[in-house]
Coordinates of N, CA and C in Angstrom, one line a residue:
Chain A
E1 N -7.2 25.5 10.0 CA -6.2 25.1 8.9 C -7.0 24.2 7.9
A2 N -6.8 24.5 6.6 CA -7.5 23.7 5.6 C -6.9 22.3 5.5
D3 N -7.9 21.4 5.5 CA -7.4 20.0 5.5 C -8.5 19.1 5.0
I4 N -8.2 17.8 4.9 CA -9.1 16.8 4.5 C -9.1 15.6 5.5
Y5 N -10.2 15.2 6.0 CA -10.3 14.3 7.1 C -11.0 13.0 6.7
Q6 N -10.6 11.9 7.3 CA -11.3 10.7 7.0 C -11.4 9.9 8.4
T7 N -12.6 9.4 8.6 CA -12.9 8.6 9.8 C -13.8 7.4 9.4
P8 N -13.6 6.2 10.0 CA -12.5 5.9 10.9 C -11.2 5.7 10.2
R9 N -10.1 5.7 10.9 CA -8.8 5.4 10.2 C -8.7 3.9 10.0
Y10 N -9.2 3.1 10.9 CA -9.1 1.7 10.8 C -10.5 1.1 11.2
L11 N -10.9 0.1 10.4 CA -12.2 -0.5 10.7 C -12.1 -2.0 10.4
V12 N -12.5 -2.8 11.4 CA -12.6 -4.3 11.2 C -14.0 -4.6 11.5
I13 N -14.6 -5.3 10.5 CA -16.0 -5.5 10.6 C -16.4 -6.9 10.0
G14 N -17.5 -7.4 10.4 CA -17.9 -8.7 9.9 C -18.7 -8.7 8.6
T15 N -18.7 -9.8 7.8 CA -19.4 -9.8 6.6 C -20.9 -9.5 6.8
G16 N -21.4 -8.8 5.8 CA -22.9 -8.5 5.8 C -23.2 -7.1 6.5
K17 N -22.3 -6.5 7.2 CA -22.6 -5.3 7.9 C -22.6 -4.1 6.9
K18 N -23.4 -3.1 7.2 CA -23.4 -1.9 6.5 C -22.4 -0.9 7.1
I19 N -21.6 -0.3 6.3 CA -20.6 0.6 6.8 C -20.6 1.9 6.0
T20 N -20.3 3.0 6.6 CA -20.1 4.3 6.0 C -18.7 4.8 6.4
L21 N -18.0 5.1 5.3 CA -16.7 5.8 5.5 C -16.8 7.3 5.3
E22 N -16.4 8.1 6.3 CA -16.6 9.5 6.2 C -15.4 10.2 5.6
C23 N -15.7 11.3 4.9 CA -14.7 12.1 4.3 C -15.2 13.6 4.4
S24 N -14.4 14.4 5.0 CA -14.8 15.9 5.0 C -13.6 16.7 4.7
Q25 N -13.8 17.8 4.1 CA -12.7 18.7 3.7 C -13.1 20.2 4.0
T26 N -12.1 20.9 4.5 CA -12.2 22.3 4.8 C -11.4 23.1 3.8
M27 N -11.1 22.6 2.6 CA -10.3 23.2 1.6 C -11.1 24.2 0.8
G28 N -12.5 24.1 0.8 CA -13.3 24.9 0.0 C -13.3 24.4 -1.5
H29 N -13.0 23.1 -1.7 CA -13.0 22.5 -3.0 C -14.4 22.0 -3.4
D30 N -14.7 22.1 -4.7 CA -15.9 21.5 -5.2 C -15.7 20.1 -5.6
K31 N -14.5 19.7 -6.0 CA -14.3 18.4 -6.6 C -13.8 17.4 -5.5
M32 N -14.4 16.3 -5.4 CA -14.0 15.3 -4.4 C -13.9 13.9 -5.1
Y33 N -13.1 13.0 -4.5 CA -12.8 11.7 -5.1 C -12.6 10.6 -4.1
W34 N -13.0 9.4 -4.4 CA -12.7 8.2 -3.6 C -11.8 7.3 -4.5
Y35 N -10.7 6.8 -3.8 CA -9.8 5.9 -4.5 C -9.8 4.6 -3.6
Q36 N -9.5 3.5 -4.3 CA -9.3 2.2 -3.6 C -7.8 1.8 -3.8
Q37 N -7.1 1.5 -2.8 CA -5.7 1.1 -2.9 C -5.4 -0.2 -2.2
D38 N -5.0 -1.2 -2.9 CA -4.5 -2.4 -2.4 C -3.0 -2.4 -2.2
P39 N -2.4 -3.1 -1.3 CA -1.0 -3.1 -1.0 C -0.2 -3.4 -2.3
G40 N 0.8 -2.5 -2.5 CA 1.7 -2.7 -3.6 C 1.1 -2.4 -5.0
M41 N -0.1 -1.8 -5.0 CA -0.8 -1.6 -6.2 C -1.1 -0.1 -6.4
E42 N -1.5 0.3 -7.6 CA -1.8 1.7 -7.9 C -3.2 2.0 -7.3
L43 N -3.4 3.3 -7.2 CA -4.7 3.8 -6.8 C -5.7 3.7 -7.9
H44 N -6.9 3.2 -7.6 CA -8.0 3.2 -8.6 C -9.1 4.1 -8.2
L45 N -9.6 4.9 -9.1 CA -10.7 5.8 -8.8 C -12.0 5.0 -8.8
I46 N -12.8 5.1 -7.8 CA -14.0 4.4 -7.7 C -15.2 5.4 -7.8
H47 N -15.1 6.6 -7.3 CA -16.2 7.6 -7.3 C -15.6 9.0 -7.4
Y48 N -16.4 9.9 -8.0 CA -16.0 11.3 -7.9 C -17.2 12.2 -8.0
S49 N -17.0 13.4 -7.6 CA -18.1 14.4 -7.5 C -17.5 15.7 -7.9
Y50 N -18.3 16.5 -8.7 CA -17.8 17.8 -9.1 C -18.7 18.9 -8.4
G51 N -19.5 18.5 -7.5 CA -20.3 19.4 -6.8 C -21.5 18.8 -6.1
V52 N -22.2 19.6 -5.3 CA -23.4 19.1 -4.6 C -24.4 18.4 -5.6
N53 N -24.9 17.3 -5.2 CA -25.8 16.5 -5.9 C -25.3 15.9 -7.2
S54 N -23.9 15.9 -7.4 CA -23.3 15.4 -8.5 C -22.3 14.2 -8.1
T55 N -22.6 13.0 -8.6 CA -21.7 11.9 -8.3 C -21.6 11.0 -9.6
E56 N -20.4 10.5 -9.8 CA -20.1 9.7 -10.9 C -19.3 8.5 -10.5
K57 N -19.4 7.4 -11.2 CA -18.6 6.2 -11.0 C -17.2 6.4 -11.7
G58 N -16.2 5.8 -11.0 CA -14.9 5.9 -11.6 C -14.6 4.7 -12.5
D59 N -13.3 4.4 -12.6 CA -12.8 3.3 -13.5 C -13.1 2.0 -12.9
L60 N -12.8 1.8 -11.6 CA -12.9 0.5 -11.0 C -14.3 0.3 -10.5
S61 N -14.9 -0.8 -11.0 CA -16.3 -1.1 -10.5 C -16.3 -1.3 -9.0
S62 N -17.2 -0.7 -8.4 CA -17.3 -0.9 -6.9 C -18.8 -1.0 -6.5
E63 N -19.0 -1.8 -5.5 CA -20.4 -2.0 -5.0 C -20.7 -0.9 -4.0
S64 N -19.8 0.0 -3.7 CA -20.1 1.1 -2.8 C -20.9 2.2 -3.5
T65 N -21.5 3.0 -2.7 CA -22.2 4.2 -3.2 C -21.7 5.4 -2.5
V66 N -22.0 6.6 -3.1 CA -21.5 7.8 -2.5 C -22.7 8.8 -2.5
S67 N -22.6 9.9 -1.7 CA -23.6 11.0 -1.8 C -22.8 12.3 -1.6
R68 N -23.4 13.4 -2.1 CA -22.8 14.7 -2.0 C -23.9 15.7 -1.7
I69 N -24.3 15.8 -0.4 CA -25.4 16.6 -0.1 C -24.8 18.0 0.4
R70 N -23.6 18.0 0.9 CA -22.9 19.2 1.3 C -21.6 19.3 0.6
T71 N -21.1 20.5 0.3 CA -19.9 20.6 -0.4 C -18.7 20.0 0.3
E72 N -18.7 20.1 1.6 CA -17.5 19.6 2.3 C -17.6 18.2 2.7
H73 N -18.6 17.4 2.4 CA -18.8 16.1 2.9 C -19.1 15.1 1.8
F74 N -18.4 14.0 1.8 CA -18.5 13.0 0.7 C -18.4 11.6 1.2
P75 N -19.4 11.1 1.9 CA -19.3 9.8 2.5 C -19.5 8.6 1.5
L76 N -18.8 7.5 1.8 CA -18.9 6.3 1.0 C -19.6 5.2 1.8
T77 N -20.5 4.5 1.2 CA -21.3 3.5 1.9 C -21.2 2.2 1.2
L78 N -21.0 1.1 2.0 CA -21.2 -0.3 1.6 C -22.4 -0.9 2.3
E79 N -23.4 -1.3 1.6 CA -24.6 -1.8 2.2 C -24.4 -3.1 2.8
S80 N -23.5 -4.0 2.3 CA -23.3 -5.3 2.8 C -21.8 -5.6 2.6
A81 N -21.0 -5.4 3.6 CA -19.6 -5.6 3.4 C -19.2 -7.1 3.2
R82 N -18.2 -7.3 2.3 CA -17.7 -8.7 2.1 C -16.2 -8.6 2.2
P83 N -15.6 -9.8 2.4 CA -14.1 -9.9 2.4 C -13.4 -9.3 1.2
S84 N -14.0 -9.3 0.1 CA -13.4 -8.7 -1.1 C -13.3 -7.2 -1.1
H85 N -14.1 -6.6 -0.1 CA -14.0 -5.1 0.1 C -12.8 -4.7 0.9
T86 N -12.1 -5.7 1.5 CA -10.9 -5.3 2.3 C -9.9 -4.6 1.5
S87 N -9.6 -3.4 1.9 CA -8.7 -2.5 1.1 C -8.4 -1.2 1.9
Q88 N -7.6 -0.4 1.4 CA -7.5 1.0 1.9 C -8.3 1.9 1.0
Y89 N -9.1 2.8 1.6 CA -9.9 3.8 0.8 C -9.4 5.2 1.1
L90 N -9.0 5.9 0.1 CA -8.5 7.2 0.2 C -9.4 8.2 -0.4
C91 N -9.7 9.3 0.3 CA -10.5 10.4 -0.2 C -9.6 11.6 -0.6
A92 N -10.0 12.3 -1.6 CA -9.2 13.4 -2.1 C -10.1 14.5 -2.5
S93 N -9.6 15.8 -2.6 CA -10.3 16.9 -3.2 C -9.4 17.7 -4.0
S94 N -10.0 18.5 -4.9 CA -9.2 19.4 -5.7 C -10.1 20.6 -6.1
A95 N -9.4 21.7 -6.5 CA -10.0 22.9 -6.9 C -10.4 22.9 -8.4
I96 N -9.6 22.1 -9.1 CA -9.7 22.0 -10.6 C -10.1 20.6 -10.9
A97 N -11.0 20.4 -11.9 CA -11.5 19.1 -12.1 C -10.5 18.1 -12.8
G98 N -10.8 16.9 -12.5 CA -10.1 15.8 -13.2 C -8.6 15.8 -13.0
G99 N -7.9 15.6 -14.1 CA -6.4 15.4 -14.0 C -5.6 16.7 -14.2
R100 N -6.3 17.8 -14.2 CA -5.6 19.1 -14.5 C -5.1 19.8 -13.2
G101 N -5.5 19.3 -12.1 CA -5.1 20.0 -10.9 C -4.7 19.1 -9.8
E102 N -3.9 19.7 -8.9 CA -3.4 19.0 -7.7 C -4.6 18.4 -6.9
Q103 N -4.5 17.2 -6.5 CA -5.5 16.6 -5.6 C -4.8 16.5 -4.2
F104 N -5.6 16.8 -3.2 CA -5.2 16.7 -1.8 C -5.8 15.5 -1.2
F105 N -5.0 14.7 -0.5 CA -5.5 13.4 0.0 C -5.7 13.4 1.5
G106 N -6.7 12.7 2.0 CA -6.9 12.4 3.4 C -6.0 11.3 3.8
P107 N -5.9 10.9 5.1 CA -5.0 9.9 5.6 C -5.5 8.5 5.3
G108 N -6.7 8.3 4.8 CA -7.2 7.0 4.4 C -7.9 6.2 5.5
T109 N -8.7 5.3 5.1 CA -9.4 4.3 6.0 C -9.0 2.9 5.6
R110 N -8.4 2.2 6.5 CA -8.0 0.8 6.2 C -9.1 -0.1 6.7
L111 N -9.8 -0.7 5.7 CA -11.0 -1.6 6.0 C -10.6 -3.0 5.9
T112 N -11.0 -3.8 6.9 CA -10.8 -5.2 6.9 C -12.2 -5.9 7.2
V113 N -12.6 -6.7 6.2 CA -13.9 -7.4 6.4 C -13.6 -8.9 6.6
L114 N -14.1 -9.4 7.8 CA -13.8 -10.8 8.1 C -14.9 -11.7 7.6
Chain B
A1 N -4.1 3.8 -24.8 CA -4.7 3.9 -23.5 C -3.7 4.7 -22.6
Q2 N -4.2 5.4 -21.7 CA -3.4 6.2 -20.8 C -2.9 5.2 -19.7
S3 N -1.6 5.4 -19.4 CA -1.0 4.5 -18.4 C 0.2 5.1 -17.8
V4 N 0.6 4.6 -16.6 CA 1.9 5.1 -16.0 C 2.6 3.8 -15.5
T5 N 3.9 3.8 -15.8 CA 4.7 2.6 -15.4 C 5.9 3.1 -14.6
Q6 N 5.9 2.5 -13.4 CA 7.1 2.7 -12.5 C 7.8 1.4 -12.5
P7 N 8.9 1.3 -13.2 CA 9.6 0.0 -13.4 C 10.2 -0.6 -12.1
D8 N 10.5 0.2 -11.2 CA 11.2 -0.3 -10.0 C 10.1 -0.4 -8.8
I9 N 9.9 -1.6 -8.4 CA 8.9 -1.8 -7.3 C 9.5 -1.4 -6.0
H10 N 10.8 -1.7 -5.8 CA 11.5 -1.5 -4.5 C 12.9 -1.1 -4.8
I11 N 13.3 0.0 -4.1 CA 14.7 0.5 -4.3 C 15.2 0.7 -2.9
T12 N 16.5 0.4 -2.7 CA 17.2 0.6 -1.4 C 18.4 1.4 -1.7
V13 N 18.6 2.5 -0.9 CA 19.7 3.4 -1.1 C 20.3 3.6 0.3
S14 N 21.5 4.1 0.4 CA 22.2 4.5 1.6 C 21.9 5.9 1.9
E15 N 21.8 6.3 3.1 CA 21.6 7.7 3.5 C 22.7 8.5 3.0
G16 N 22.4 9.6 2.3 CA 23.4 10.5 1.7 C 23.6 10.2 0.3
A17 N 23.2 9.1 -0.2 CA 23.4 8.7 -1.6 C 22.3 9.5 -2.5
S18 N 22.6 9.5 -3.8 CA 21.6 10.2 -4.7 C 20.6 9.2 -5.0
L19 N 19.4 9.7 -5.5 CA 18.3 8.9 -5.8 C 17.7 9.3 -7.1
E20 N 17.3 8.3 -7.9 CA 16.4 8.5 -9.1 C 15.4 7.5 -9.2
L21 N 14.1 7.9 -9.2 CA 13.0 7.0 -9.4 C 12.4 7.2 -10.8
R22 N 12.2 6.1 -11.5 CA 11.8 6.2 -12.8 C 10.2 6.2 -13.0
C23 N 9.8 6.9 -14.0 CA 8.4 7.0 -14.3 C 8.2 7.2 -15.8
N24 N 7.5 6.3 -16.5 CA 7.2 6.4 -17.9 C 5.7 6.5 -18.0
Y25 N 5.2 7.3 -19.0 CA 3.8 7.4 -19.1 C 3.4 7.2 -20.6
S26 N 2.1 6.9 -20.8 CA 1.5 6.8 -22.1 C 0.3 7.7 -22.1
Y27 N 0.4 8.8 -22.9 CA -0.8 9.7 -23.0 C -0.7 10.4 -24.3
G28 N -1.9 10.6 -24.9 CA -1.9 11.1 -26.3 C -1.6 12.6 -26.4
A29 N -2.0 13.4 -25.4 CA -1.8 14.8 -25.5 C -0.7 15.3 -24.5
T30 N -0.5 16.6 -24.4 CA 0.5 17.1 -23.4 C 0.0 16.7 -22.0
P31 N 0.9 16.0 -21.3 CA 0.4 15.5 -20.0 C 0.6 16.5 -18.9
Y32 N -0.2 16.3 -17.9 CA 0.0 17.0 -16.6 C 0.6 15.8 -15.7
L33 N 1.7 16.1 -15.1 CA 2.5 15.0 -14.4 C 2.7 15.4 -13.0
F34 N 2.6 14.4 -12.1 CA 2.7 14.6 -10.7 C 3.6 13.5 -10.1
W35 N 4.2 13.9 -9.0 CA 4.8 12.9 -8.1 C 4.3 13.1 -6.7
Y36 N 3.8 12.0 -6.1 CA 3.3 12.0 -4.7 C 4.1 11.1 -3.9
V37 N 4.1 11.3 -2.6 CA 4.8 10.5 -1.6 C 3.8 10.0 -0.6
Q38 N 3.9 8.8 -0.2 CA 3.0 8.2 0.9 C 3.8 7.5 2.0
S39 N 3.7 8.1 3.1 CA 4.4 7.5 4.3 C 3.4 6.4 4.9
P40 N 3.9 5.4 5.6 CA 3.1 4.4 6.1 C 1.9 4.9 6.9
G41 N 0.7 4.4 6.6 CA -0.5 4.7 7.3 C -1.0 6.1 7.0
Q42 N -0.5 6.7 6.0 CA -0.9 8.1 5.6 C -1.4 8.2 4.2
G43 N -2.0 9.4 3.9 CA -2.5 9.6 2.6 C -1.3 10.1 1.7
L44 N -1.6 10.5 0.5 CA -0.6 11.0 -0.4 C -0.3 12.5 -0.3
Q45 N 0.9 12.8 -0.4 CA 1.3 14.2 -0.3 C 2.0 14.6 -1.7
L46 N 1.6 15.7 -2.3 CA 2.2 16.1 -3.5 C 3.7 16.6 -3.3
L47 N 4.6 16.0 -4.1 CA 6.0 16.5 -4.1 C 6.2 17.6 -5.1
L48 N 5.7 17.3 -6.3 CA 5.9 18.3 -7.4 C 5.0 18.0 -8.5
K49 N 4.9 19.0 -9.5 CA 4.0 18.8 -10.6 C 4.6 19.5 -11.8
Y50 N 4.2 19.0 -13.0 CA 4.6 19.6 -14.2 C 3.4 19.8 -15.1
F51 N 3.2 21.1 -15.5 CA 2.1 21.4 -16.4 C 2.6 21.9 -17.7
S52 N 3.6 22.8 -17.7 CA 4.2 23.3 -18.9 C 5.4 24.1 -18.6
G53 N 6.1 24.6 -19.6 CA 7.3 25.4 -19.3 C 8.6 24.7 -19.1
D54 N 9.4 25.1 -18.1 CA 10.6 24.5 -17.8 C 10.5 23.0 -17.5
T55 N 11.2 22.2 -18.2 CA 11.1 20.8 -18.0 C 11.7 20.2 -16.8
L56 N 12.5 21.0 -16.1 CA 13.0 20.6 -14.8 C 12.2 21.3 -13.7
V57 N 11.5 20.6 -12.9 CA 10.7 21.2 -11.9 C 11.2 20.9 -10.5
Q58 N 11.1 21.9 -9.6 CA 11.6 21.7 -8.2 C 10.4 21.4 -7.3
G59 N 10.5 20.6 -6.3 CA 9.5 20.3 -5.4 C 9.9 20.5 -4.0
I60 N 9.0 19.9 -3.1 CA 9.3 20.1 -1.7 C 10.3 19.0 -1.3
K61 N 10.9 19.2 -0.1 CA 11.8 18.2 0.5 C 13.1 18.0 -0.3
G62 N 13.4 18.9 -1.2 CA 14.7 18.8 -2.0 C 14.6 17.9 -3.2
F63 N 13.3 17.5 -3.6 CA 13.1 16.7 -4.8 C 13.0 17.5 -6.0
E64 N 13.4 17.0 -7.2 CA 13.2 17.6 -8.5 C 12.8 16.5 -9.5
A65 N 12.3 16.9 -10.6 CA 11.9 15.9 -11.6 C 12.1 16.6 -13.0
E66 N 12.4 15.7 -13.9 CA 12.7 16.3 -15.3 C 11.7 15.6 -16.3
F67 N 11.0 16.4 -17.0 CA 10.1 15.9 -18.1 C 10.9 15.8 -19.4
K68 N 10.8 14.6 -19.9 CA 11.5 14.3 -21.2 C 10.4 13.8 -22.2
R69 N 9.9 14.7 -23.0 CA 8.8 14.3 -23.9 C 9.3 13.1 -24.9
S70 N 10.5 13.2 -25.4 CA 11.0 12.2 -26.3 C 11.0 10.8 -25.7
Q71 N 11.2 10.8 -24.4 CA 11.3 9.5 -23.7 C 10.0 9.1 -22.9
S72 N 9.0 10.0 -23.0 CA 7.8 9.8 -22.2 C 8.1 9.5 -20.8
S73 N 9.1 10.3 -20.2 CA 9.5 10.0 -18.9 C 9.4 11.2 -18.0
F74 N 9.3 11.0 -16.7 CA 9.2 12.1 -15.7 C 9.9 11.5 -14.4
N75 N 11.2 11.4 -14.5 CA 11.9 10.8 -13.4 C 12.1 11.7 -12.2
L76 N 12.0 11.2 -11.0 CA 12.2 11.9 -9.8 C 13.6 11.8 -9.3
R77 N 14.2 12.9 -8.8 CA 15.6 12.8 -8.3 C 15.8 13.5 -7.0
K78 N 16.8 13.1 -6.3 CA 17.2 13.8 -5.1 C 18.7 13.6 -4.9
P79 N 19.5 14.7 -4.7 CA 20.9 14.5 -4.7 C 21.4 13.8 -3.4
S80 N 20.7 13.9 -2.3 CA 21.2 13.3 -1.1 C 20.0 12.9 -0.3
V81 N 19.8 11.6 -0.1 CA 18.6 11.0 0.5 C 18.8 11.0 2.1
H82 N 17.7 11.3 2.7 CA 17.7 11.3 4.2 C 16.8 10.1 4.7
W83 N 17.1 9.6 5.9 CA 16.4 8.5 6.4 C 14.9 8.7 6.3
S84 N 14.4 10.0 6.5 CA 13.0 10.3 6.5 C 12.4 10.2 5.2
D85 N 13.2 10.0 4.1 CA 12.6 9.9 2.8 C 12.1 8.5 2.5
A86 N 12.3 7.5 3.4 CA 11.8 6.2 3.2 C 10.3 6.2 3.2
A87 N 9.7 5.8 2.1 CA 8.2 5.9 1.9 C 7.9 5.2 0.5
E88 N 6.7 5.4 0.1 CA 6.3 4.9 -1.2 C 6.0 6.1 -2.1
Y89 N 6.5 6.0 -3.3 CA 6.4 7.2 -4.2 C 5.6 6.8 -5.4
F90 N 4.6 7.7 -5.8 CA 3.7 7.4 -6.9 C 3.8 8.5 -7.9
C91 N 4.0 8.1 -9.2 CA 3.9 9.0 -10.3 C 2.5 8.9 -10.8
A92 N 2.0 10.1 -11.3 CA 0.7 10.1 -11.9 C 0.6 11.0 -13.1
V93 N -0.2 10.7 -14.0 CA -0.5 11.6 -15.2 C -1.9 12.0 -15.1
G94 N -2.1 13.3 -15.4 CA -3.5 13.9 -15.4 C -4.2 13.8 -16.7
G95 N -5.2 13.0 -16.8 CA -6.0 12.8 -18.0 C -7.1 13.9 -18.0
Y96 N -8.1 13.7 -18.9 CA -9.2 14.6 -19.0 C -10.0 14.8 -17.8
N97 N -10.3 13.6 -17.2 CA -11.2 13.7 -16.0 C -10.7 13.0 -14.8
K98 N -9.4 12.6 -14.8 CA -8.9 11.8 -13.6 C -7.4 11.8 -13.6
L99 N -6.8 11.4 -12.5 CA -5.4 11.1 -12.4 C -5.2 9.6 -12.6
I100 N -4.2 9.2 -13.3 CA -3.8 7.8 -13.5 C -2.5 7.6 -12.8
F101 N -2.5 6.7 -11.8 CA -1.4 6.4 -11.0 C -0.6 5.2 -11.4
G102 N 0.7 5.3 -11.2 CA 1.5 4.1 -11.3 C 1.4 3.2 -10.1
A103 N 2.0 2.1 -10.1 CA 1.9 1.1 -9.0 C 2.8 1.5 -7.8
G104 N 3.6 2.5 -8.0 CA 4.4 2.9 -6.9 C 5.8 2.3 -6.8
T105 N 6.7 3.0 -6.2 CA 8.1 2.5 -5.9 C 8.3 2.7 -4.4
R106 N 8.6 1.6 -3.7 CA 8.9 1.7 -2.3 C 10.4 1.9 -2.1
L107 N 10.7 3.0 -1.4 CA 12.1 3.4 -1.1 C 12.4 3.0 0.3
A108 N 13.5 2.3 0.5 CA 14.1 2.0 1.8 C 15.5 2.7 1.9
V109 N 15.8 3.2 3.0 CA 17.0 4.0 3.2 C 17.8 3.3 4.3
H110 N 19.0 2.9 4.0 CA 20.0 2.3 4.9 C 20.8 3.4 5.6
P111 N 21.0 3.3 6.9 CA 21.7 4.3 7.6 C 23.2 4.3 7.3

């Protein structure tokens, strides 16, 4: 079944640790996105990719980095986690670029940095 | 600037009652419009979308939305709400290279 997966679902970690949030999709989509979502707030685009070896920063400045070595895999890394990084991170993919096509979302990773 | 406003942060309705969630957008060109639903601890699921044509669009789970260009609105409706509809609802407008989301409306359903 075509789907989009995120691991871990929940992560509690101390300040200064390096973390990688995993996102994989079996949708066959070229386009992938990372959003940050705080409670009661809108989603903010932090990274996107339109294909292998293509990554761009989104609207919301983020200290995280991403890579796109394989079409189906789009991991997000924080080199040194801080309490300000506490948030929910949602991964999405689409067949059509940008705002013209439906985006499919993973279940999210809720990150807490102590 | 492109933006989406959902005026109602929180709405409570009784099960079986009708529902309307408001969405206003600001976008210079013909918009691509979406409604997503997010259940607790889950990602977003697309309810419906409008690209062109008939301004009344039907979606999943009995939802519909009407695009009104003159009012820059894309309100979501459902004639009879079920307890399982309790969730957060996000309106989004599709820009050139991204989706722009509203802050969401949290729906509570009383039995």
